[in-house]
Short mmCIF file of C-alpha atoms in Angstrom, two decimals:
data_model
loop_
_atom_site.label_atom_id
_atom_site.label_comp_id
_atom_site.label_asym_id
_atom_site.label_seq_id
_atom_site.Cartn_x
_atom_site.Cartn_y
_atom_site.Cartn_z
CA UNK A 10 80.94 60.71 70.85
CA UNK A 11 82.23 62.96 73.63
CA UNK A 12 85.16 61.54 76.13
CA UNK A 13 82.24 60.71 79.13
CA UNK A 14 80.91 57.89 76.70
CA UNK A 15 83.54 56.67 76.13
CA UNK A 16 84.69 56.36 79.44
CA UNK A 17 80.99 54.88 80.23
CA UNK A 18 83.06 52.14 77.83
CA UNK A 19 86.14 51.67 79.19
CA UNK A 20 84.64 51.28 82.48
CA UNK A 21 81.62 48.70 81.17
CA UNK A 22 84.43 46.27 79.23
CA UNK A 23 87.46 44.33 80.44
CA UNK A 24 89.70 44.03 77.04
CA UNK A 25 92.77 45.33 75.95
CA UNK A 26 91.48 49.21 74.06
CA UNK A 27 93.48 51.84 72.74
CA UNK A 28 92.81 55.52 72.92
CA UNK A 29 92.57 57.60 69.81
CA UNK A 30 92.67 61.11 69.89
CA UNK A 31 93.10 63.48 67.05
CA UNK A 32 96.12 66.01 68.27
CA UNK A 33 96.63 67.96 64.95
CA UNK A 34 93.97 69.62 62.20
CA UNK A 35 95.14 71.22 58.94
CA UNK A 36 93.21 71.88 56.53
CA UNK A 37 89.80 69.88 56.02
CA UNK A 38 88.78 67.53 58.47
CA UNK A 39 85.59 65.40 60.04
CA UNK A 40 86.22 66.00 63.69
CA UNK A 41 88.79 69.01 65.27
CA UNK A 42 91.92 68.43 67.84
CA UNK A 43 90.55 66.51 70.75
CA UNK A 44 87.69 63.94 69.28
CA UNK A 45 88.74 60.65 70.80
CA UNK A 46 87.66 56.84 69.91
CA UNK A 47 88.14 53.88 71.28
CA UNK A 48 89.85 50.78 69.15
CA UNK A 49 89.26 47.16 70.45
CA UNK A 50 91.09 44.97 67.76
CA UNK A 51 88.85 42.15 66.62
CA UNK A 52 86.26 43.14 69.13
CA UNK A 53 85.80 46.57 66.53
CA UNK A 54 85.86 50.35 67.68
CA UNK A 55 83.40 53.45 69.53
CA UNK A 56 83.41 56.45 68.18
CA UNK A 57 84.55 58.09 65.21
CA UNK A 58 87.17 60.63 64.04
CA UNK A 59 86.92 60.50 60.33
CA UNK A 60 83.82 59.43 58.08
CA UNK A 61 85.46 55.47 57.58
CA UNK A 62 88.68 56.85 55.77
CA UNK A 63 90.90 56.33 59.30
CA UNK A 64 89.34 53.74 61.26
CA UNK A 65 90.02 50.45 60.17
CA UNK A 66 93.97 51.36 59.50
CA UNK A 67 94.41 52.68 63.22
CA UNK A 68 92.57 49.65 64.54
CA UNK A 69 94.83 47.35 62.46
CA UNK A 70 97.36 49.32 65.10
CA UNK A 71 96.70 47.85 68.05
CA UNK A 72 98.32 44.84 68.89
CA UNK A 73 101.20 46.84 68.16
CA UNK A 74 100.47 49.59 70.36
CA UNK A 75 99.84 47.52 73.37
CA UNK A 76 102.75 44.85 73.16
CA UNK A 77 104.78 48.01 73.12
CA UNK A 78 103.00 49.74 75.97
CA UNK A 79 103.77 52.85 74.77
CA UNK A 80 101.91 55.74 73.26
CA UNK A 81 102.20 55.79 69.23
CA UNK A 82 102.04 59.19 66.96
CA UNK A 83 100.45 58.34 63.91
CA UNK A 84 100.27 60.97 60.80
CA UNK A 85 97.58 61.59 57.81
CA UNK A 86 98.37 63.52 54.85
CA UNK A 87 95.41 63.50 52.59
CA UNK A 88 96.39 67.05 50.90
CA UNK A 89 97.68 66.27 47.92
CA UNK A 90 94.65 65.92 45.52
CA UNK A 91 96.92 63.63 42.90
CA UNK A 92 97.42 61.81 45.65
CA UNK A 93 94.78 58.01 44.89
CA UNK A 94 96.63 55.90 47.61
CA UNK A 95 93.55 56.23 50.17
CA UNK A 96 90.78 55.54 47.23
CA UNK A 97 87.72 56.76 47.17
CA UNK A 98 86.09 56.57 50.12
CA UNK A 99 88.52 59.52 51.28
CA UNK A 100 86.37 62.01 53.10
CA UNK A 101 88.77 64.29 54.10
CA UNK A 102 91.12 66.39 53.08
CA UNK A 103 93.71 67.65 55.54
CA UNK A 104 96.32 66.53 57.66
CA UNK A 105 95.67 64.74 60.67
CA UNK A 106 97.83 63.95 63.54
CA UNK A 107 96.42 61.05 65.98
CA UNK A 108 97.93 59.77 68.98
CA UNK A 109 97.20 56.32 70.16
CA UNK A 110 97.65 55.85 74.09
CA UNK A 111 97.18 51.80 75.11
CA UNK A 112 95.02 52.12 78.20
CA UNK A 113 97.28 50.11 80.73
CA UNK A 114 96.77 50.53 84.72
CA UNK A 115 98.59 53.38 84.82
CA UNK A 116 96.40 55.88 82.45
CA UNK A 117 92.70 53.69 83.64
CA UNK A 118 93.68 55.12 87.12
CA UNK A 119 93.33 58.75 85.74
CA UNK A 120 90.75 57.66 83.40
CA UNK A 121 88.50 56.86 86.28
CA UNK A 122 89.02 60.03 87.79
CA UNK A 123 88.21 61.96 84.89
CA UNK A 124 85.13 59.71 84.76
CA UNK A 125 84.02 60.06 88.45
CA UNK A 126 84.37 64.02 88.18
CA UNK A 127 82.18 63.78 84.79
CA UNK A 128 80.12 61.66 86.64
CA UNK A 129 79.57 64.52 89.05
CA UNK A 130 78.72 67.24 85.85
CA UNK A 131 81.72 68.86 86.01
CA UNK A 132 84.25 70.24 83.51
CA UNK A 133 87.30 68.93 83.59
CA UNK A 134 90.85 69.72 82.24
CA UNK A 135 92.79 66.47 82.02
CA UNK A 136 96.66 67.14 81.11
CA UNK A 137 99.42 64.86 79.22
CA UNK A 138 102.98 66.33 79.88
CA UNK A 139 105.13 64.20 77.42
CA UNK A 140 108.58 64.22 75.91
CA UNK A 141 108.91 65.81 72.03
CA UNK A 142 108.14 63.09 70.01
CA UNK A 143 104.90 61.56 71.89
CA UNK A 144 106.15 58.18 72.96
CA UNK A 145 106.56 58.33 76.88
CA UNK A 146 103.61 60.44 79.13
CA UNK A 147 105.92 61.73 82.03
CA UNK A 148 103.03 62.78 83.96
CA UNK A 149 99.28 63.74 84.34
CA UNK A 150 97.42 66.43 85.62
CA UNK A 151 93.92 66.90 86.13
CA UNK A 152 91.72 70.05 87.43
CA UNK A 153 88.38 71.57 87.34
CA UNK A 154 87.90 73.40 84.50
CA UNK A 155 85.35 76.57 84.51
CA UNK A 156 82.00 75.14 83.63
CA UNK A 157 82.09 77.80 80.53
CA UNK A 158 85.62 75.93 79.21
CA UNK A 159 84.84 74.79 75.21
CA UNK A 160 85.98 71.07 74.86
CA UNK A 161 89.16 70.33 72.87
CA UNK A 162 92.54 69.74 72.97
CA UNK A 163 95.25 72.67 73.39
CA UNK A 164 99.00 71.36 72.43
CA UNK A 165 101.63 74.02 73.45
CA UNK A 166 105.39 73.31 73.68
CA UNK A 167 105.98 72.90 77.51
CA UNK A 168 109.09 72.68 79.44
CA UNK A 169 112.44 71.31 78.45
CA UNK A 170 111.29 71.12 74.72
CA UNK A 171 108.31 68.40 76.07
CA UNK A 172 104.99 68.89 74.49
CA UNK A 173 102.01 69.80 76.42
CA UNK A 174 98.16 67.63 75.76
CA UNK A 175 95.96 69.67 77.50
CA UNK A 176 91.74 68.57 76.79
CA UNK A 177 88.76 69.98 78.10
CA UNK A 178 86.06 67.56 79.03
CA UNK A 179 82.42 67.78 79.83
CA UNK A 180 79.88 65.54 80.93
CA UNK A 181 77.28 64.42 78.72
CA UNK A 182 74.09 66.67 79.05
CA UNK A 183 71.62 65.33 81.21
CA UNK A 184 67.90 65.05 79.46
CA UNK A 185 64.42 64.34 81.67
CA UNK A 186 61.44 63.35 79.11
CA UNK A 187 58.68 63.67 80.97
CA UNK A 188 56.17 61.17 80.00
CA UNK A 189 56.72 57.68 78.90
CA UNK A 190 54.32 57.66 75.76
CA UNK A 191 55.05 56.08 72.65
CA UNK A 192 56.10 59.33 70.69
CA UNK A 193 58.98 59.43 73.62
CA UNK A 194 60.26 56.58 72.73
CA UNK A 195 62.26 57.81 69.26
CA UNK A 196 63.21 60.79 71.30
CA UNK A 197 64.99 59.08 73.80
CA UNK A 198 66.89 56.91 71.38
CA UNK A 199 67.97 59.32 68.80
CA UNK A 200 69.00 61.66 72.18
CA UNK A 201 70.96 58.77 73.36
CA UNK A 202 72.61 58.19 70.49
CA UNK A 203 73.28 61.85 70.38
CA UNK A 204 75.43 62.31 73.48
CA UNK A 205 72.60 62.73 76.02
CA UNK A 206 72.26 61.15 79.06
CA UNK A 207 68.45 60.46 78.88
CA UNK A 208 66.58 60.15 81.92
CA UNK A 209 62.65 59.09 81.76
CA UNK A 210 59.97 59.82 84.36
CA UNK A 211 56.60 58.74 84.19
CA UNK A 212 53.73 58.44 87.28
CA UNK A 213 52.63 55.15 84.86
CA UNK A 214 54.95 52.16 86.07
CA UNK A 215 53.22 50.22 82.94
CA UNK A 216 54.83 52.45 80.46
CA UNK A 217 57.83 53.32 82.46
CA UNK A 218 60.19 49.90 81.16
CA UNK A 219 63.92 48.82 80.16
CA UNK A 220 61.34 46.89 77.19
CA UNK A 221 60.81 50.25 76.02
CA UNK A 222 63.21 52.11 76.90
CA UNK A 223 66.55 50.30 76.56
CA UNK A 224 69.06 53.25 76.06
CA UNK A 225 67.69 55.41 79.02
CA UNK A 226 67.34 55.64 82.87
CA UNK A 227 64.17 54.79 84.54
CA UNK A 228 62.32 57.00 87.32
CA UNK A 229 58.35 56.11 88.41
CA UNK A 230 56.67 59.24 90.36
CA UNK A 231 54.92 61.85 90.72
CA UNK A 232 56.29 65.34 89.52
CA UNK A 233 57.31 66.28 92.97
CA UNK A 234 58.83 62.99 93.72
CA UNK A 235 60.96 63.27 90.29
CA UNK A 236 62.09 66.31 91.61
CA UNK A 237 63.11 65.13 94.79
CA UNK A 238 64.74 62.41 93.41
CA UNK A 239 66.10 62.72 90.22
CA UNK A 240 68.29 66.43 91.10
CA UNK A 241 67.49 68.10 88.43
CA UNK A 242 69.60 71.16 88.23
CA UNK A 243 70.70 74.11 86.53
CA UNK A 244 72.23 73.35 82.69
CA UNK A 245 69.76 70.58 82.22
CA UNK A 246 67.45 69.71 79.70
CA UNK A 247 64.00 68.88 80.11
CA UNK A 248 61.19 67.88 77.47
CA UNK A 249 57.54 67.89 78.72
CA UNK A 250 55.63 65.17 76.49
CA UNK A 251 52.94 63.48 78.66
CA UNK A 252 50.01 64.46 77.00
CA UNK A 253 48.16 65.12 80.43
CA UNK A 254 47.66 68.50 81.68
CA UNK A 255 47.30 68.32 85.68
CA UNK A 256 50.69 66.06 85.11
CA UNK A 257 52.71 68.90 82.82
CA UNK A 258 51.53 71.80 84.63
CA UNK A 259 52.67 70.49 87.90
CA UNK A 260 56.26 69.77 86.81
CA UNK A 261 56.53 72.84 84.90
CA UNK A 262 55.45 75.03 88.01
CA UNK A 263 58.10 73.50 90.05
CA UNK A 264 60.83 73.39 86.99
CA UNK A 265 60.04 77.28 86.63
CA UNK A 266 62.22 78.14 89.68
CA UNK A 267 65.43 76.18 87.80
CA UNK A 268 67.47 77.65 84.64
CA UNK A 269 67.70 74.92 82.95
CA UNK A 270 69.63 74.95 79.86
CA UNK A 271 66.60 73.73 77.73
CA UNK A 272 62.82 73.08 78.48
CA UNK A 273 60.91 71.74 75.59
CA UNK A 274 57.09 71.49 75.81
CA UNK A 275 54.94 69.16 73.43
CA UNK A 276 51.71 70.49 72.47
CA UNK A 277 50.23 73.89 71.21
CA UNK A 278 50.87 77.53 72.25
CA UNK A 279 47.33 77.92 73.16
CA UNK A 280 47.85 74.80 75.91
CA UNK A 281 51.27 75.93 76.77
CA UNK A 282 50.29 79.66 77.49
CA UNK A 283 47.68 78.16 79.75
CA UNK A 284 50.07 76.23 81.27
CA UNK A 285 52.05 79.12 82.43
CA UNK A 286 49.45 81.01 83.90
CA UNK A 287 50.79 84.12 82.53
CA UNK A 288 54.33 83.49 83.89
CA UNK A 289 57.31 85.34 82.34
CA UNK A 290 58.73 82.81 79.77
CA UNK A 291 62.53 82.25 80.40
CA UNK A 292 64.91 82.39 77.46
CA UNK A 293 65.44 78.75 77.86
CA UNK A 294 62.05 77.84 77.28
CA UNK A 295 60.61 76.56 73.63
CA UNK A 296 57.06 75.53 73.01
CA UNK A 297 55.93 73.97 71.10
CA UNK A 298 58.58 71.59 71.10
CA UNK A 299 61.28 71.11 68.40
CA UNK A 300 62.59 72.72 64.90
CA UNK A 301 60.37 73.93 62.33
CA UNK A 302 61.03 71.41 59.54
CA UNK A 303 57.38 70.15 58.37
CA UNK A 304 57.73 66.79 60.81
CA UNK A 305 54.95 64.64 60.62
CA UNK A 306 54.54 61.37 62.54
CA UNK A 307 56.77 60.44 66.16
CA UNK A 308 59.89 59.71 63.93
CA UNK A 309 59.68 62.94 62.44
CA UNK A 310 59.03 64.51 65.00
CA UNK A 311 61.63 62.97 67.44
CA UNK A 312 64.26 64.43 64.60
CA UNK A 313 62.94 67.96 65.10
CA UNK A 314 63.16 68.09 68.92
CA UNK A 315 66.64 66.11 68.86
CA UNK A 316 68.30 68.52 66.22
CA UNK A 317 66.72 71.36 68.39
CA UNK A 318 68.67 69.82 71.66
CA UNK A 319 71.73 69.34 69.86
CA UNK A 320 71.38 73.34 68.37
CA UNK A 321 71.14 74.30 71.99
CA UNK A 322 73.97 71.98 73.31
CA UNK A 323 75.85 73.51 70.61
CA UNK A 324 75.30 77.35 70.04
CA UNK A 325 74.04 77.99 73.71
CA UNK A 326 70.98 79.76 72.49
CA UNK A 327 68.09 78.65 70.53
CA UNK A 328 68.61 79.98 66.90
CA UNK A 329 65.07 81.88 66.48
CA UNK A 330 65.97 83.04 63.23
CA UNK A 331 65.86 79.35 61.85
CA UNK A 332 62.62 79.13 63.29
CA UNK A 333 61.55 82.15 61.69
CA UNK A 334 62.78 81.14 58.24
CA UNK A 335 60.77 78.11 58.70
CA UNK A 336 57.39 79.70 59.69
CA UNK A 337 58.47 82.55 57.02
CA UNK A 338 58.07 78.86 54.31
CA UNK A 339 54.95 78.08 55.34
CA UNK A 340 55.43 75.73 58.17
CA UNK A 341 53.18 76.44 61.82
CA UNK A 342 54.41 75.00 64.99
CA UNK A 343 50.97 75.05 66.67
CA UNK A 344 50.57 72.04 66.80
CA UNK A 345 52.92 68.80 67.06
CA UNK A 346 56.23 68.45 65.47
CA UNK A 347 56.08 72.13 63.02
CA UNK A 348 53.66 70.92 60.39
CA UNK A 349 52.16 72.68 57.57
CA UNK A 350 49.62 75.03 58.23
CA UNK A 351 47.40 76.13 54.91
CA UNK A 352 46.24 79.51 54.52
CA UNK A 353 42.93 79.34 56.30
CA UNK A 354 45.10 78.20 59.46
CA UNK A 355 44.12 74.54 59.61
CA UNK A 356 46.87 71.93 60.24
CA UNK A 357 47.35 69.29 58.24
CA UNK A 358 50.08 66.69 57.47
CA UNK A 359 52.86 66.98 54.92
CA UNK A 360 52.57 64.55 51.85
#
């Protein structure tokens, strides 16, 4: 869970919360310097930075943590392979350096500016100048960062022996699904709950609803008026999945003019190639939708165009050697969600 979620948190929640963020890495660990969570005593945690091994002991921290109102350094080591103290369920094994900040008036002030810039898509370097050993922040800094920045956290020695918490921040990646059909409705919830900001637009008010659609934004319009409304930009992502023609074709004409960072299109090539009326396909462009691994059915299928978002969001480029490797195993993508395709070039489901 990136910092803009959380924040979406903080923001959402009056209660006394803690902020976790991972500092140091060496050796083997679950997240790198600069995952963050949020701890909440009794009322439980968001976010991870470990797979269960941390958690629980740094939210036993934080009554102590706020009644001292000052930031805590807490330290890991889960080298030592002799070492049976953290049991089994240990799935790590490095050291691991977390420092626990109690979110008083002071540091929600800068918090909401970090969130409001977010807010506005930017990148965002938000800076900690504290003493050596962690346990006073003497003062904050924040600035734009360039919009190629990576996240994560830089610690340098600054000044006067102080140390230095410098983290990159983006906002969470904005994704229009374009058509409020059933199949959608996986996709938007597994894209929610992987970091997306899910947006969905539909001409059909019926379908369009919070009922069915409880993790995402709502728009009802035509493809010009989601346009209009909706500023969609450059370094969004965009997934085409009406199932109507007229309806696809027009966004995707005026979409064309945009470089997005991702547009997906449901359906077959032969559709899709009509669709484009013999337009140069951008880089950014897939079709049909999602990552070759034999899906079969909406769930299925919602995996393979999720994973294919997040390989994008990650690696900046789609990876069309995996695709390859998966057409190169027998698997077509000419139809919905890369299924099987026999020898004599009929699809079928997987078993």
């Amino acid at each position: 869970m990136n910092m803009h979620r959380l924040l979406q948190a903080v923001f959402s929640f009056e209660r006394v919360m803690v902020l976790a963020t991972v500092v140091e890495v060496d050796g083997h660990a679950y997240r790198k310097a600069g995952a963050a969570m949020l701890l909440m005593g009794e009322a439980g945690t968001l976010g991870e930075i470990s797979p269960g091994c941390l958690e629980a002991d740094l939210n036993a921290r934080v009554d102590e943590v706020w009644s001292g109102r000052v930031p805590v350094l807490v330290e890991y080591d889960m080298r030592p392979i002799d070492d049976l103290s953290w049991g089994e369920a240990v799935g790590c094994g490095g050291f691991i350096r977390v420092l626990l900040e109690p979110i008083d008036d002071r540091l929600r002030e800068w918090l909401s500016w970090v969130k409001r810039l977010l807010d506005e898509g930017m990148v965002v370097r938000f800076a900690r100048i504290m003493n050596s050993d962690f346990s006073e922040v003497l003062e904050y800094r924040l600035e734009a960062a360039g919009r190629e920045a990576e996240e994560g956290l830089l610690l340098h020695v600054g000044p006067g022996g102080g140390q230095v918490m410098e983290c990159v921040h983006a906002s969470s990646p904005r994704l229009l699904l374009f058509g409020a059909t059933d199949d959608a409705i996986p996709v938007a919830e597994l894209a929610a709950k992987g970091g997306f900001r899910v947006l969905v637009a539909d001409w059909r008010q019926a379908l369009c609803t919070k009922e069915r659609f409880a993790a995402a934004s709502l728009f009802v319009g035509s493809p010009k008026e989601i346009l209009l409304h909706t500023g969609i930009k450059d370094g969004d992502y965009v997934v085409l999945m009406s199932h109507y023609f007229p309806k696809d074709q027009e966004l995707l004409r005026l979409l064309m003019p945009i470089k997005l960072k991702y547009l997906g299109i449901m359906g077959s090539r032969t559709r899709t190639e009509r669709m484009l009326e013999k337009r140069e396909v951008p880089e950014w462009l897939e079709y049909p939708v999602g990552m070759a691994i034999g899906a079969d059915g909406a769930e299925e299928i919602a995996v393979s165009i999720v994973a294919q978002l997040i390989q994008v969001r990650r690696l900046g480029m789609l990876n069309k050697n995996v695709e390859k490797a998966g057409e190169d195993h027998g698997y077509s993508r000419d139809l919905l969600g890369s299924r099987r395709q026999p020898p004599d070039g009929a699809i079928q489901a997987v078993d």
